[in-house]
Short mmCIF file of N, CA and C in Angstrom, two decimals:
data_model
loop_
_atom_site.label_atom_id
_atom_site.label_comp_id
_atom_site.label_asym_id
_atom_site.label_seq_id
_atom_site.Cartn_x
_atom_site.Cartn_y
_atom_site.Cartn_z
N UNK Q 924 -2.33 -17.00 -0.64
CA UNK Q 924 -2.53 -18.43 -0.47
C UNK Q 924 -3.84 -18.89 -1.12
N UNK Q 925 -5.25 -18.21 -1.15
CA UNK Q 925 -5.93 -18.41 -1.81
C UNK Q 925 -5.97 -18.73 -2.91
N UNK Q 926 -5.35 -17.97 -3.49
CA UNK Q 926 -5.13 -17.80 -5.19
C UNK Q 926 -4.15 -18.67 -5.72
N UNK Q 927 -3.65 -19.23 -4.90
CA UNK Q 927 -2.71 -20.21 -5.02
C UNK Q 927 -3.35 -21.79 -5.36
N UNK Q 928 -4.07 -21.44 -4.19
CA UNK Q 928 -4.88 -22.95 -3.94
C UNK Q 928 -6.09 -23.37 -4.91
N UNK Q 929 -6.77 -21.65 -5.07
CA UNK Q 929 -7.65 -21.98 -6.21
C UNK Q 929 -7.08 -22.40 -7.33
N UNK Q 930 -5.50 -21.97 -7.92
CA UNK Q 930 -4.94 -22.30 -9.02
C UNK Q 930 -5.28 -23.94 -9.10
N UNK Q 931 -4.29 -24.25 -8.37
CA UNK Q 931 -4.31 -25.46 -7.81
C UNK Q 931 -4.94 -27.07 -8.24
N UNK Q 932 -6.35 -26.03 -7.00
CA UNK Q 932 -7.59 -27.27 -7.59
C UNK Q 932 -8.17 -27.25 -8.89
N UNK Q 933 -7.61 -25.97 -9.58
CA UNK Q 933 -8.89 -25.82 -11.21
C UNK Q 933 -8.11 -26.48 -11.81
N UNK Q 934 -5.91 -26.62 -11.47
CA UNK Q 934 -5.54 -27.19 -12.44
C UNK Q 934 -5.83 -28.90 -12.59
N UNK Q 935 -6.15 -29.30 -11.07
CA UNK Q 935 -6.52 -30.82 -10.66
C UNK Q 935 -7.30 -31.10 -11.30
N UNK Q 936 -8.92 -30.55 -11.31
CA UNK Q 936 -9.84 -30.64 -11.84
C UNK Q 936 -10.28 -30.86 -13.05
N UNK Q 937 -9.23 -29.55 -13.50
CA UNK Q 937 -8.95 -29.31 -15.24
C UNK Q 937 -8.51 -30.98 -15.96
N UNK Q 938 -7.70 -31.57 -15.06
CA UNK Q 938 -6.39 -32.36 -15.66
C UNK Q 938 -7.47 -34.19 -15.56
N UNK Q 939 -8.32 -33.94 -14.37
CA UNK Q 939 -9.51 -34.90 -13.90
C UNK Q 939 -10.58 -35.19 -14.34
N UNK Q 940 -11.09 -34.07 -14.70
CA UNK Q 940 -12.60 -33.53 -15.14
C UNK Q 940 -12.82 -32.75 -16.05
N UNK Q 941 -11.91 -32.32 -16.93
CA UNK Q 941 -11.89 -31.72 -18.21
C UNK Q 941 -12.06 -29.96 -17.80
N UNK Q 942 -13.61 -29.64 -18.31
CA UNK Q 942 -13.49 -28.45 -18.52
C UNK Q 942 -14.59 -27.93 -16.83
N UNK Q 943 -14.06 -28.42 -15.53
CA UNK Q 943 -15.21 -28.32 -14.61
C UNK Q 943 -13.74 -27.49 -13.89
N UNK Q 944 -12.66 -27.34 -13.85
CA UNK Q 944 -11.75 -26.52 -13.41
C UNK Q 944 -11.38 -25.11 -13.53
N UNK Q 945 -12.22 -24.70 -14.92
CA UNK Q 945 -11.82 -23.65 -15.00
C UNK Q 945 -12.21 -22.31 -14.30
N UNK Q 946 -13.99 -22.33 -13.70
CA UNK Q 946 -14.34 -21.47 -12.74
C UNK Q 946 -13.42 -21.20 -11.59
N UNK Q 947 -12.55 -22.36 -11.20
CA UNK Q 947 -11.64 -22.01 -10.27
C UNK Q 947 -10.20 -21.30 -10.43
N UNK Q 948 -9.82 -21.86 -11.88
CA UNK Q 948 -9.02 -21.20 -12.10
C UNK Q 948 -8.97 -19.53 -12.78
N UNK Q 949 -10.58 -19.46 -13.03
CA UNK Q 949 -10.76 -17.87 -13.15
C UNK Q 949 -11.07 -17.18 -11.97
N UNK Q 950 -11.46 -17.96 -10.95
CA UNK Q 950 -11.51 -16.99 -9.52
C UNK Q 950 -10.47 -16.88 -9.70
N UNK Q 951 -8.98 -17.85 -9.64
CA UNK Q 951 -8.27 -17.34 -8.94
C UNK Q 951 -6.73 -16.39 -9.14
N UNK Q 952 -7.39 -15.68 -10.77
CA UNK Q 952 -6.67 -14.38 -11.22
C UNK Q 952 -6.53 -13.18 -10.58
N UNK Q 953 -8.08 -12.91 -9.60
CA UNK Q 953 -7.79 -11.88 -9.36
C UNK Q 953 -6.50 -11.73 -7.91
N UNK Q 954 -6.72 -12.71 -7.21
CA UNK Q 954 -6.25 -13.03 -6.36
C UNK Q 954 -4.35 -12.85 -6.56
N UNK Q 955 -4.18 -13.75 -7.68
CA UNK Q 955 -2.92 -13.55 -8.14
C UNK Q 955 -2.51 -12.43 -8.48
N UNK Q 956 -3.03 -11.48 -8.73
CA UNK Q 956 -2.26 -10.65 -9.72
C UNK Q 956 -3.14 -9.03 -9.54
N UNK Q 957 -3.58 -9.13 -8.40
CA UNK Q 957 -4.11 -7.68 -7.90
C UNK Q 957 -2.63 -7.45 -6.81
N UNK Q 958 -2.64 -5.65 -7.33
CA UNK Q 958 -1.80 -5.21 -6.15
C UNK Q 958 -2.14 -4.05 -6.27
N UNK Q 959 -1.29 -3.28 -5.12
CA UNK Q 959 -1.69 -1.91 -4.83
C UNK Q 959 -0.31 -1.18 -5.28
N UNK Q 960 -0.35 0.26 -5.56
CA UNK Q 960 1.25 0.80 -5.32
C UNK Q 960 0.20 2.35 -5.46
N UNK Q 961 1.68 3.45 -5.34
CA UNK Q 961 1.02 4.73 -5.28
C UNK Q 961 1.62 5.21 -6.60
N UNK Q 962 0.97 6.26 -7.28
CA UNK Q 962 1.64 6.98 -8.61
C UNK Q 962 1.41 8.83 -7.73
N UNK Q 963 3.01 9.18 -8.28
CA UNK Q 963 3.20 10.85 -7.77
C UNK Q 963 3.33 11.69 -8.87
N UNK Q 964 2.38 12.60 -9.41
CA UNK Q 964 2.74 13.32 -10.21
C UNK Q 964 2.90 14.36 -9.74
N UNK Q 965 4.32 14.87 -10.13
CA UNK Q 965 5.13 15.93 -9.61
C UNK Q 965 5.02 17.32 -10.54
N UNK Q 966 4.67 17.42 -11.89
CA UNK Q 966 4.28 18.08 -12.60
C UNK Q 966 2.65 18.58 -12.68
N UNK Q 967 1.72 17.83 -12.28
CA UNK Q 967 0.68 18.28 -11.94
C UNK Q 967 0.07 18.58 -10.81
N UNK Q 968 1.40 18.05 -9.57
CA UNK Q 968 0.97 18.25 -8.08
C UNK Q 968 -0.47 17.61 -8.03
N UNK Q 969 0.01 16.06 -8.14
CA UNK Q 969 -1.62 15.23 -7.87
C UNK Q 969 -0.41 13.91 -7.47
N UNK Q 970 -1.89 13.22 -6.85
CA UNK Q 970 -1.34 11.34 -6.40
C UNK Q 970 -2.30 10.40 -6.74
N UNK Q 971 -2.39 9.62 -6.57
CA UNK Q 971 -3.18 8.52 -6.81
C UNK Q 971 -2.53 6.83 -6.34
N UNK Q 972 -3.26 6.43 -5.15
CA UNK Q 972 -3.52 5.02 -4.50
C UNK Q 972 -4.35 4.37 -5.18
N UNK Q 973 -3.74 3.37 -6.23
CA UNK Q 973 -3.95 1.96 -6.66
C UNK Q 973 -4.53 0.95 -6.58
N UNK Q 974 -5.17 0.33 -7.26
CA UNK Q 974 -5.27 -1.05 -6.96
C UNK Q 974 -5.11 -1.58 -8.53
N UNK Q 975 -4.36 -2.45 -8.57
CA UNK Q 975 -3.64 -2.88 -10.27
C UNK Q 975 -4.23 -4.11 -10.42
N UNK Q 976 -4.53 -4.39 -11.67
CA UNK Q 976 -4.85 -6.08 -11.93
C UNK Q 976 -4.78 -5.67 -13.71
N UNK Q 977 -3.67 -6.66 -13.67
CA UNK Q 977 -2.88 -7.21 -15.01
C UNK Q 977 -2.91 -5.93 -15.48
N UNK Q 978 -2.55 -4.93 -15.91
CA UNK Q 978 -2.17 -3.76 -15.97
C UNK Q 978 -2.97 -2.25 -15.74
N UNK Q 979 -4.07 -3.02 -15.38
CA UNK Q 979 -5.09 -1.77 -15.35
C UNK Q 979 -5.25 -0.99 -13.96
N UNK Q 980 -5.09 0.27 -13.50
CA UNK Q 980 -4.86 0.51 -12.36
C UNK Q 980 -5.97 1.69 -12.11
N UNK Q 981 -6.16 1.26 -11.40
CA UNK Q 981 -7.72 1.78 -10.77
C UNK Q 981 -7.45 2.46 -9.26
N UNK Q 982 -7.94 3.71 -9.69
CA UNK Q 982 -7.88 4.52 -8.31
C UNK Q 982 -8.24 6.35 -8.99
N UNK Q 983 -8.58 7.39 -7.87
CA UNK Q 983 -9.00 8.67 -8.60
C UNK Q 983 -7.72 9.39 -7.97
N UNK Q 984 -7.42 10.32 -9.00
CA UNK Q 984 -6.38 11.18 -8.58
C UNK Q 984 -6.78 12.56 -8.00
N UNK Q 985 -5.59 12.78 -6.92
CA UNK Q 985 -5.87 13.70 -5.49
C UNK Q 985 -4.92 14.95 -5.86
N UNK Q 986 -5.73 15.82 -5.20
CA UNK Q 986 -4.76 17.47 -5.75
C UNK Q 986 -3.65 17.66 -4.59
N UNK Q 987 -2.68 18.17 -4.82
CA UNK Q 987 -1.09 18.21 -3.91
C UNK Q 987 -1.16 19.80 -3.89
N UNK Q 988 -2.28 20.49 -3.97
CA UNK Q 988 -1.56 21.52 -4.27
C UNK Q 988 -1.79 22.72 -2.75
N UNK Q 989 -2.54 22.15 -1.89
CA UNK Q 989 -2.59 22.65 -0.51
C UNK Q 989 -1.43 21.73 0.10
N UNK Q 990 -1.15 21.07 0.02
CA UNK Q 990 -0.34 20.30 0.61
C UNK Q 990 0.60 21.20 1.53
N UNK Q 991 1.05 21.82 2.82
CA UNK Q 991 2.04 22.31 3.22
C UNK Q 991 3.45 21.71 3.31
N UNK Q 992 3.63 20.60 4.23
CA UNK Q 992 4.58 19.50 3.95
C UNK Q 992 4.45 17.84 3.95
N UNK Q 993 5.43 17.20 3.98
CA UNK Q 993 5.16 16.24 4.33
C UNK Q 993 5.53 15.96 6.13
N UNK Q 994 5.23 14.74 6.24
CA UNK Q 994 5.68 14.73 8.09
C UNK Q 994 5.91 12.66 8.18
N UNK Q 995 7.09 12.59 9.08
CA UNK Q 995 6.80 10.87 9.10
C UNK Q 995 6.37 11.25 10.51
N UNK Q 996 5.99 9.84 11.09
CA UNK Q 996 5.33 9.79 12.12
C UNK Q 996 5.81 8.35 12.93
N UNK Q 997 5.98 8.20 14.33
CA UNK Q 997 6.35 6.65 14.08
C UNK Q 997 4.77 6.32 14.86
N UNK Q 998 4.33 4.99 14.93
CA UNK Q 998 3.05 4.46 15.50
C UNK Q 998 3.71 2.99 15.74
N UNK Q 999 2.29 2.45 16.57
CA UNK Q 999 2.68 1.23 16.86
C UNK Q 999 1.72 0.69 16.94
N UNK Q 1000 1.74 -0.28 15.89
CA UNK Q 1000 0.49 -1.27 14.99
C UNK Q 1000 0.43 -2.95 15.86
N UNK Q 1001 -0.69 -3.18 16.33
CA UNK Q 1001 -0.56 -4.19 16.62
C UNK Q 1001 -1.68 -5.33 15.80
N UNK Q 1002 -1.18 -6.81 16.08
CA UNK Q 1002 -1.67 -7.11 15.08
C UNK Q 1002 -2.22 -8.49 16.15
N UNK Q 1003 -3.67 -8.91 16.12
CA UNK Q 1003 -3.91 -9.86 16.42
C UNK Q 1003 -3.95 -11.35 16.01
N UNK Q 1004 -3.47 -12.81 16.70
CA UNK Q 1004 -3.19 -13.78 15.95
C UNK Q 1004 -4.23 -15.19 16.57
N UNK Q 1005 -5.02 -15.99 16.21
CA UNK Q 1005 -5.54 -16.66 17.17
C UNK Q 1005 -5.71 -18.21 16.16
N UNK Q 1006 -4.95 -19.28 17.02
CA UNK Q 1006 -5.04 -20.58 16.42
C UNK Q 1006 -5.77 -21.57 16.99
N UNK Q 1007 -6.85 -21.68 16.90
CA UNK Q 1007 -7.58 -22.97 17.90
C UNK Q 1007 -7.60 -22.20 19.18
N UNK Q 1008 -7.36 -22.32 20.27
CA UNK Q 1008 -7.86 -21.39 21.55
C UNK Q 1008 -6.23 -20.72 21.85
N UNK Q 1009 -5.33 -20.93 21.10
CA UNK Q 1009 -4.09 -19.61 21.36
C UNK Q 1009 -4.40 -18.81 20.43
N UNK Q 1010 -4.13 -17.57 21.37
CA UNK Q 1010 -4.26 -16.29 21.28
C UNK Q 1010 -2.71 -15.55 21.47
N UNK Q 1011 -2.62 -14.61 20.51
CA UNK Q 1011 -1.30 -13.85 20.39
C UNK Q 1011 -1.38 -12.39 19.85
N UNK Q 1012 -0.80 -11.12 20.40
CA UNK Q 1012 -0.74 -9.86 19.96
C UNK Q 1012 0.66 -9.96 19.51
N UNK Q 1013 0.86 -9.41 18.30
CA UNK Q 1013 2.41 -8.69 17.95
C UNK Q 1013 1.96 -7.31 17.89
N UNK Q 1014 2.96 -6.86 18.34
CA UNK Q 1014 3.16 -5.06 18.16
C UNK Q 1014 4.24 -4.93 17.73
N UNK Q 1015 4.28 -4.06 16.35
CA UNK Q 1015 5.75 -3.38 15.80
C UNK Q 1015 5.93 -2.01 15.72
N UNK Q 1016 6.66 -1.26 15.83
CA UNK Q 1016 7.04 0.04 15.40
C UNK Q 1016 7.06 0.29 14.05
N UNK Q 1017 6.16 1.21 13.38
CA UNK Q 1017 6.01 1.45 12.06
C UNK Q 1017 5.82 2.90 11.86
N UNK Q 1018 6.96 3.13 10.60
CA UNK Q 1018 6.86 5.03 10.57
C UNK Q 1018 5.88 5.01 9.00
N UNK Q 1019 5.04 6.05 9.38
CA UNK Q 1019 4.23 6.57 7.97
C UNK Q 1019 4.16 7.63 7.52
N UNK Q 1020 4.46 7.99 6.66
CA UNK Q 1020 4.53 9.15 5.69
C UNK Q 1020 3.19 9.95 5.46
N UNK Q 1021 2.93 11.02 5.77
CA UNK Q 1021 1.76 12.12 5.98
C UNK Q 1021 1.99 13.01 5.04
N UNK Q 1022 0.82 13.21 4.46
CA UNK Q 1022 0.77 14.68 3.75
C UNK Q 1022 -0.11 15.17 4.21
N UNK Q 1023 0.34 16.82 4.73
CA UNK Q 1023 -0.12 17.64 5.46
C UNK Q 1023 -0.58 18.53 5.30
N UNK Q 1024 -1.84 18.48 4.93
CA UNK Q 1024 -2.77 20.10 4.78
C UNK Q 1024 -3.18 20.41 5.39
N UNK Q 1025 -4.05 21.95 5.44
CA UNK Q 1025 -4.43 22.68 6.49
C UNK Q 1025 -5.85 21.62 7.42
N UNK Q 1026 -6.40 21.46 6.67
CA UNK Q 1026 -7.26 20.70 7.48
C UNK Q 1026 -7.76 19.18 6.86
N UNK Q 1027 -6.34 18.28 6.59
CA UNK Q 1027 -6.21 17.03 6.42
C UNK Q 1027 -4.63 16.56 6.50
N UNK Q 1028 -4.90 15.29 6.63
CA UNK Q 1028 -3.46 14.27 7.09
C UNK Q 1028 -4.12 13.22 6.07
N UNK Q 1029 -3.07 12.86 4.90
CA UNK Q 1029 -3.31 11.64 4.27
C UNK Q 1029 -2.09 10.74 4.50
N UNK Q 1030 -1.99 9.63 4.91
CA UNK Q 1030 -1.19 8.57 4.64
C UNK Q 1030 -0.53 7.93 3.73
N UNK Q 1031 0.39 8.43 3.14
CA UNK Q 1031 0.71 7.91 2.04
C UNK Q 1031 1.55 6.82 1.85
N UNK Q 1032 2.46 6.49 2.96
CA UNK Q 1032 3.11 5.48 2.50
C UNK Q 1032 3.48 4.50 4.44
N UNK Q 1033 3.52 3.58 3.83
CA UNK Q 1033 3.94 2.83 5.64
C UNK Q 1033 4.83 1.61 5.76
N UNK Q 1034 6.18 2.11 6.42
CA UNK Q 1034 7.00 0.87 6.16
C UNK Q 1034 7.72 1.33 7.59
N UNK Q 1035 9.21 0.38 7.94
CA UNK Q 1035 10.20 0.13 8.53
C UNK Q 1035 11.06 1.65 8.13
N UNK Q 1036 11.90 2.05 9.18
CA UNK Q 1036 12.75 3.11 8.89
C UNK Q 1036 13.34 3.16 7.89
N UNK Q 1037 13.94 2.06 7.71
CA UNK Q 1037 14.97 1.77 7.18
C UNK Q 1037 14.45 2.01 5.07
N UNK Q 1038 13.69 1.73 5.19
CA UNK Q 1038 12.90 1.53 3.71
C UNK Q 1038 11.73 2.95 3.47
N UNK Q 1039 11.56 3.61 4.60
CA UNK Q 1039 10.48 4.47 4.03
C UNK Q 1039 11.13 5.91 3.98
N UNK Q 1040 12.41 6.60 4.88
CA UNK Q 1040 13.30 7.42 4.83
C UNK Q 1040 14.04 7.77 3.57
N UNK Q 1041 14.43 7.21 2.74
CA UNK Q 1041 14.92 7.57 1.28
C UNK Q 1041 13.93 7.62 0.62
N UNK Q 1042 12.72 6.57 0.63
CA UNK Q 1042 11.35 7.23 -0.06
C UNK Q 1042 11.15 8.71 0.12
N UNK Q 1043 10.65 9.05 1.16
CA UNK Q 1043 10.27 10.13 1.81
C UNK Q 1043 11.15 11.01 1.15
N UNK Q 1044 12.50 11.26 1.25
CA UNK Q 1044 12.96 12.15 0.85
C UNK Q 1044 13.46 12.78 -0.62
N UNK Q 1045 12.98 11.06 -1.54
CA UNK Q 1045 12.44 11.18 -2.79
C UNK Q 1045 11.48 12.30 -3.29
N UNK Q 1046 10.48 12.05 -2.30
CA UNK Q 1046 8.98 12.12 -2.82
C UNK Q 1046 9.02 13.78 -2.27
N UNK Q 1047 10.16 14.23 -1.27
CA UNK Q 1047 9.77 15.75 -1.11
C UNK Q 1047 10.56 16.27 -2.05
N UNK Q 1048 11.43 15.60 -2.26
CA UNK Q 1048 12.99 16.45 -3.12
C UNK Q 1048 12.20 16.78 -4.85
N UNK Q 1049 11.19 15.67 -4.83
CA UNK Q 1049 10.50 15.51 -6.20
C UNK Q 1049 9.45 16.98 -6.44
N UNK Q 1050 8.62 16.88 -5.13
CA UNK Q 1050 7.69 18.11 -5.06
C UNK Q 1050 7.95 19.26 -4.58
N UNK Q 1051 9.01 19.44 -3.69
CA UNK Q 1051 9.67 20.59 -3.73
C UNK Q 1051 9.18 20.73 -2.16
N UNK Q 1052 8.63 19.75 -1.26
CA UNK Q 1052 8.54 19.95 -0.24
C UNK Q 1052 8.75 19.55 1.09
N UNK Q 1053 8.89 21.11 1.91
CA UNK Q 1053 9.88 20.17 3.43
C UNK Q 1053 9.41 18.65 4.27
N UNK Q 1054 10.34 18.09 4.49
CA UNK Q 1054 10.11 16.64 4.98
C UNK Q 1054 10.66 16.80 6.59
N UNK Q 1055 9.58 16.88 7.56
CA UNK Q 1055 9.51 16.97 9.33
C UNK Q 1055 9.59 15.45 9.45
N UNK Q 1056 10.77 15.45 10.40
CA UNK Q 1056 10.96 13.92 11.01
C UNK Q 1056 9.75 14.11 12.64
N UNK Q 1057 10.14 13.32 12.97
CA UNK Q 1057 9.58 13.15 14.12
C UNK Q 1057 10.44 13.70 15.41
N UNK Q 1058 9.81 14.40 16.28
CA UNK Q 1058 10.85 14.99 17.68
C UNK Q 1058 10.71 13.53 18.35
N UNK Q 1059 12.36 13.30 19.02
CA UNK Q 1059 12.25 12.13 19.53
C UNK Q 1059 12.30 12.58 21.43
#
């Protein structure tokens, strides 16, 4: 929404005031057009967590090669909400994807069952390694 709004006013400004819009409309690139995703290299047994803007993706790549397995996990994330003096908690059920070494747990991925279960079994079938559900 930021990046939206900055668009917005630089284009108002731009269209009002000539050339006094454009600081706003260069804030508000990064905003637009930053994202995150993960890259798996399965041939070098490495990963790397993201952060992208307009094609350049920035992040250091991690060694897979202690890795024992992977593991999902389910948790329950709650999220605080507050408008003028209301106040609101949501709590959802959310499963996340672990990679499991001897003496580390990284997080690799976090979604809904439904969407992170065929990932998961991508990403072991890819590296060659066992995928532990959760004991219910």
């Amino acid at each position: 929404m930021l990046g939206i709004s900055l668009l917005l006013i630089g284009i108002a400004l731009s269209i009002s005031e000539g050339y006094q819009g454009i600081p706003a409309i260069t804030l508000s690139i990064p905003f637009l057009f930053t994202h995150s995703g993960l890259l798996i290299d399965a041939e070098n047994k490495r990963f790397k967590k993201y952060t992208g803007l307009l094609g350049l993706r920035l992040g250091s790549w991690c060694d897979l090669s202690r890795v024992t397995h992977l593991q999902i996990i389910h948790t329950r994330e709650t999220k605080g909400m507050a408008v003028l003096s209301i106040a609101r908690n949501e709590t959802n059920v959310v499963q996340k994807l672990l990679l499991m070494m001897p003496h580390e747990r990284i997080v690799l991925l976090s979604d809904t069952h439904e969407k992170l279960e065929p990932m998961a079994k991508e990403i072991a079938t890819e590296l060659g390694l066992e995928l532990k559900f959760p004991k219910n």
